[in-house]
């Protein structure tokens, strides 16, 4: 009976690790899967304008900001620009910024939603309807 219980528990742990796990390497070089049940997947909270928009490197803090904007506005933000390696001193060059649009929502409402997001840094508004959000230092700007 105890053997069956131990085998059943081992199978349940293995299944959990396979579903929500990440690969890790132990000191002896053997790869082992470990459960990471507390990491959030915010990628469903936004979409990208084109497949070429780089968002895979977004830190969880930036994804949480985009999820907050989606929750506050009731619509998913569309990321028009993410990581741009040649962006100079921009937060985009460090993959800490996103330029977004939220279809059907005014720029002012998007900026208001972004302003209340935990961990927000810079928020910029451009005349073409693009809103910049990042996790850098706190600052605001409007270029119109």
PDB file of C-alpha atoms in Angstrom:
ATOM      1  CA  UNK A   1       0.000   0.000   0.000  1.00  0.00           C
ATOM      2  CA  UNK A   2       2.789   2.431   0.920  1.00  0.00           C
ATOM      3  CA  UNK A   3       4.620   1.583  -2.281  1.00  0.00           C
ATOM      4  CA  UNK A   4       1.555   2.436  -4.375  1.00  0.00           C
ATOM      5  CA  UNK A   5       1.132   5.721  -2.513  1.00  0.00           C
ATOM      6  CA  UNK A   6       4.789   6.656  -3.090  1.00  0.00           C
ATOM      7  CA  UNK A   7       4.590   5.745  -6.784  1.00  0.00           C
ATOM      8  CA  UNK A   8       1.374   7.743  -7.180  1.00  0.00           C
ATOM      9  CA  UNK A   9       2.891  10.757  -5.443  1.00  0.00           C
ATOM     10  CA  UNK A  10       6.013  10.530  -7.612  1.00  0.00           C
ATOM     11  CA  UNK A  11       3.880  10.437 -10.764  1.00  0.00           C
ATOM     12  CA  UNK A  12       1.875  13.466  -9.617  1.00  0.00           C
ATOM     13  CA  UNK A  13       5.058  15.436  -8.920  1.00  0.00           C
ATOM     14  CA  UNK A  14       6.523  14.423 -12.283  1.00  0.00           C
ATOM     15  CA  UNK A  15       3.343  15.491 -14.092  1.00  0.00           C
ATOM     16  CA  UNK A  16       3.339  18.852 -12.305  1.00  0.00           C
ATOM     17  CA  UNK A  17       6.982  19.373 -13.212  1.00  0.00           C
ATOM     18  CA  UNK A  18       6.319  18.515 -16.840  1.00  0.00           C
ATOM     19  CA  UNK A  19       3.425  20.965 -17.052  1.00  0.00           C
ATOM     20  CA  UNK A  20       4.854  23.960 -15.177  1.00  0.00           C
ATOM     21  CA  UNK A  21       8.507  23.101 -14.913  1.00  0.00           C
ATOM     22  CA  UNK A  22      11.737  24.550 -16.136  1.00  0.00           C
ATOM     23  CA  UNK A  23      14.953  22.726 -16.877  1.00  0.00           C
ATOM     24  CA  UNK A  24      17.736  23.137 -14.361  1.00  0.00           C
ATOM     25  CA  UNK A  25      21.140  21.546 -14.046  1.00  0.00           C
ATOM     26  CA  UNK A  26      22.379  20.045 -10.807  1.00  0.00           C
ATOM     27  CA  UNK A  27      26.016  20.207  -9.738  1.00  0.00           C
ATOM     28  CA  UNK A  28      26.730  16.749 -11.173  1.00  0.00           C
ATOM     29  CA  UNK A  29      25.612  17.873 -14.655  1.00  0.00           C
ATOM     30  CA  UNK A  30      22.365  15.872 -14.695  1.00  0.00           C
ATOM     31  CA  UNK A  31      19.409  17.828 -16.026  1.00  0.00           C
ATOM     32  CA  UNK A  32      16.420  17.808 -13.746  1.00  0.00           C
ATOM     33  CA  UNK A  33      13.007  19.423 -14.160  1.00  0.00           C
ATOM     34  CA  UNK A  34      11.737  21.540 -11.301  1.00  0.00           C
ATOM     35  CA  UNK A  35       8.318  23.042 -10.799  1.00  0.00           C
ATOM     36  CA  UNK A  36       7.915  26.791 -11.116  1.00  0.00           C
ATOM     37  CA  UNK A  37       4.297  27.182 -10.101  1.00  0.00           C
ATOM     38  CA  UNK A  38       4.526  30.820  -9.047  1.00  0.00           C
ATOM     39  CA  UNK A  39       5.740  32.412 -12.285  1.00  0.00           C
ATOM     40  CA  UNK A  40       2.996  34.293 -14.121  1.00  0.00           C
ATOM     41  CA  UNK A  41       2.501  34.075 -17.869  1.00  0.00           C
ATOM     42  CA  UNK A  42       1.523  37.584 -18.918  1.00  0.00           C
ATOM     43  CA  UNK A  43       2.101  36.980 -22.644  1.00  0.00           C
ATOM     44  CA  UNK A  44      -1.634  36.410 -23.166  1.00  0.00           C
ATOM     45  CA  UNK A  45      -2.316  39.963 -21.928  1.00  0.00           C
ATOM     46  CA  UNK A  46      -0.992  41.578 -25.116  1.00  0.00           C
ATOM     47  CA  UNK A  47      -0.546  40.932 -28.822  1.00  0.00           C
ATOM     48  CA  UNK A  48       2.107  42.043 -31.294  1.00  0.00           C
ATOM     49  CA  UNK A  49       1.491  44.109 -34.410  1.00  0.00           C
ATOM     50  CA  UNK A  50       3.840  41.983 -36.531  1.00  0.00           C
ATOM     51  CA  UNK A  51       5.702  38.741 -35.928  1.00  0.00           C
ATOM     52  CA  UNK A  52       8.950  40.711 -36.219  1.00  0.00           C
ATOM     53  CA  UNK A  53       8.205  42.710 -33.037  1.00  0.00           C
ATOM     54  CA  UNK A  54      10.602  41.419 -30.368  1.00  0.00           C
ATOM     55  CA  UNK A  55       8.939  40.769 -27.016  1.00  0.00           C
ATOM     56  CA  UNK A  56      10.483  37.488 -25.827  1.00  0.00           C
ATOM     57  CA  UNK A  57      13.042  39.346 -23.703  1.00  0.00           C
ATOM     58  CA  UNK A  58      10.474  41.515 -21.867  1.00  0.00           C
ATOM     59  CA  UNK A  59      11.014  41.316 -18.108  1.00  0.00           C
ATOM     60  CA  UNK A  60       8.085  40.111 -16.018  1.00  0.00           C
ATOM     61  CA  UNK A  61       7.674  43.642 -14.627  1.00  0.00           C
ATOM     62  CA  UNK A  62       7.008  45.059 -18.131  1.00  0.00           C
ATOM     63  CA  UNK A  63       4.630  42.212 -18.973  1.00  0.00           C
ATOM     64  CA  UNK A  64       2.781  42.904 -15.705  1.00  0.00           C
ATOM     65  CA  UNK A  65       2.394  46.560 -16.758  1.00  0.00           C
ATOM     66  CA  UNK A  66       0.919  45.481 -20.098  1.00  0.00           C
ATOM     67  CA  UNK A  67      -1.420  43.076 -18.262  1.00  0.00           C
ATOM     68  CA  UNK A  68      -2.472  45.918 -15.936  1.00  0.00           C
ATOM     69  CA  UNK A  69      -3.276  48.135 -18.940  1.00  0.00           C
ATOM     70  CA  UNK A  70      -5.320  45.302 -20.479  1.00  0.00           C
ATOM     71  CA  UNK A  71      -7.219  44.793 -17.235  1.00  0.00           C
ATOM     72  CA  UNK A  72      -7.906  48.520 -16.753  1.00  0.00           C
ATOM     73  CA  UNK A  73      -9.004  49.187 -20.353  1.00  0.00           C
ATOM     74  CA  UNK A  74     -10.758  45.893 -21.052  1.00  0.00           C
ATOM     75  CA  UNK A  75      -8.719  45.404 -24.246  1.00  0.00           C
ATOM     76  CA  UNK A  76      -5.349  43.863 -25.050  1.00  0.00           C
ATOM     77  CA  UNK A  77      -2.578  46.304 -25.919  1.00  0.00           C
ATOM     78  CA  UNK A  78      -0.955  45.774 -29.308  1.00  0.00           C
ATOM     79  CA  UNK A  79       2.837  46.034 -29.031  1.00  0.00           C
ATOM     80  CA  UNK A  80       4.092  47.957 -32.066  1.00  0.00           C
ATOM     81  CA  UNK A  81       7.734  48.043 -30.963  1.00  0.00           C
ATOM     82  CA  UNK A  82       9.661  46.112 -28.346  1.00  0.00           C
ATOM     83  CA  UNK A  83      13.354  45.319 -28.228  1.00  0.00           C
ATOM     84  CA  UNK A  84      15.396  47.441 -30.644  1.00  0.00           C
ATOM     85  CA  UNK A  85      19.104  46.654 -30.188  1.00  0.00           C
ATOM     86  CA  UNK A  86      20.279  49.702 -32.146  1.00  0.00           C
ATOM     87  CA  UNK A  87      18.090  52.193 -30.293  1.00  0.00           C
ATOM     88  CA  UNK A  88      21.033  53.935 -28.610  1.00  0.00           C
ATOM     89  CA  UNK A  89      20.360  55.097 -25.058  1.00  0.00           C
ATOM     90  CA  UNK A  90      16.696  54.053 -25.267  1.00  0.00           C
ATOM     91  CA  UNK A  91      15.048  51.657 -22.830  1.00  0.00           C
ATOM     92  CA  UNK A  92      14.147  49.676 -25.980  1.00  0.00           C
ATOM     93  CA  UNK A  93      17.819  48.755 -26.460  1.00  0.00           C
ATOM     94  CA  UNK A  94      17.763  46.996 -23.074  1.00  0.00           C
ATOM     95  CA  UNK A  95      14.364  45.359 -23.737  1.00  0.00           C
ATOM     96  CA  UNK A  96      12.791  47.390 -20.932  1.00  0.00           C
ATOM     97  CA  UNK A  97      10.223  49.286 -23.034  1.00  0.00           C
ATOM     98  CA  UNK A  98       7.229  48.746 -25.286  1.00  0.00           C
ATOM     99  CA  UNK A  99       5.404  51.039 -27.683  1.00  0.00           C
ATOM    100  CA  UNK A 100       1.715  50.154 -27.704  1.00  0.00           C
ATOM    101  CA  UNK A 101      -1.709  50.979 -29.057  1.00  0.00           C
ATOM    102  CA  UNK A 102      -4.963  49.864 -27.490  1.00  0.00           C
ATOM    103  CA  UNK A 103      -7.601  49.656 -30.240  1.00  0.00           C
ATOM    104  CA  UNK A 104     -10.852  51.381 -29.352  1.00  0.00           C
ATOM    105  CA  UNK A 105      -9.433  53.127 -26.270  1.00  0.00           C
ATOM    106  CA  UNK A 106      -8.402  56.786 -26.178  1.00  0.00           C
ATOM    107  CA  UNK A 107      -4.751  57.676 -25.637  1.00  0.00           C
ATOM    108  CA  UNK A 108      -5.637  59.491 -22.426  1.00  0.00           C
ATOM    109  CA  UNK A 109      -7.319  56.399 -20.961  1.00  0.00           C
ATOM    110  CA  UNK A 110      -4.306  54.262 -21.868  1.00  0.00           C
ATOM    111  CA  UNK A 111      -1.942  56.768 -20.227  1.00  0.00           C
ATOM    112  CA  UNK A 112      -4.196  56.894 -17.147  1.00  0.00           C
ATOM    113  CA  UNK A 113      -4.191  53.088 -16.923  1.00  0.00           C
ATOM    114  CA  UNK A 114      -0.411  52.945 -17.372  1.00  0.00           C
ATOM    115  CA  UNK A 115       0.063  55.597 -14.675  1.00  0.00           C
ATOM    116  CA  UNK A 116      -1.556  53.339 -12.073  1.00  0.00           C
ATOM    117  CA  UNK A 117       0.479  50.244 -12.995  1.00  0.00           C
ATOM    118  CA  UNK A 118       2.866  49.051 -10.279  1.00  0.00           C
ATOM    119  CA  UNK A 119       6.492  49.417 -11.355  1.00  0.00           C
ATOM    120  CA  UNK A 120       5.830  51.847 -14.206  1.00  0.00           C
ATOM    121  CA  UNK A 121       8.748  54.047 -15.210  1.00  0.00           C
ATOM    122  CA  UNK A 122       8.441  56.181 -18.315  1.00  0.00           C
ATOM    123  CA  UNK A 123       5.201  56.965 -20.105  1.00  0.00           C
ATOM    124  CA  UNK A 124       5.261  58.855 -23.383  1.00  0.00           C
ATOM    125  CA  UNK A 125       2.475  59.837 -25.757  1.00  0.00           C
ATOM    126  CA  UNK A 126       3.019  60.523 -29.452  1.00  0.00           C
ATOM    127  CA  UNK A 127       0.773  62.238 -32.013  1.00  0.00           C
ATOM    128  CA  UNK A 128       0.386  59.069 -34.058  1.00  0.00           C
ATOM    129  CA  UNK A 129      -1.440  57.343 -31.176  1.00  0.00           C
ATOM    130  CA  UNK A 130       1.523  55.335 -29.913  1.00  0.00           C
ATOM    131  CA  UNK A 131       2.040  55.123 -26.145  1.00  0.00           C
ATOM    132  CA  UNK A 132       5.507  54.291 -24.783  1.00  0.00           C
ATOM    133  CA  UNK A 133       5.746  52.430 -21.461  1.00  0.00           C
ATOM    134  CA  UNK A 134       8.915  51.273 -19.731  1.00  0.00           C
ATOM    135  CA  UNK A 135      10.314  50.102 -16.414  1.00  0.00           C
ATOM    136  CA  UNK A 136      13.149  52.647 -16.275  1.00  0.00           C
ATOM    137  CA  UNK A 137      13.221  55.876 -14.244  1.00  0.00           C
ATOM    138  CA  UNK A 138       9.914  57.699 -13.701  1.00  0.00           C
ATOM    139  CA  UNK A 139       9.289  60.355 -16.361  1.00  0.00           C
ATOM    140  CA  UNK A 140       6.483  61.600 -18.600  1.00  0.00           C
ATOM    141  CA  UNK A 141       6.409  63.257 -22.015  1.00  0.00           C
ATOM    142  CA  UNK A 142       4.105  64.206 -24.865  1.00  0.00           C
ATOM    143  CA  UNK A 143       5.429  64.740 -28.385  1.00  0.00           C
ATOM    144  CA  UNK A 144       2.645  66.349 -30.405  1.00  0.00           C
TER     145      UNK A 144
END
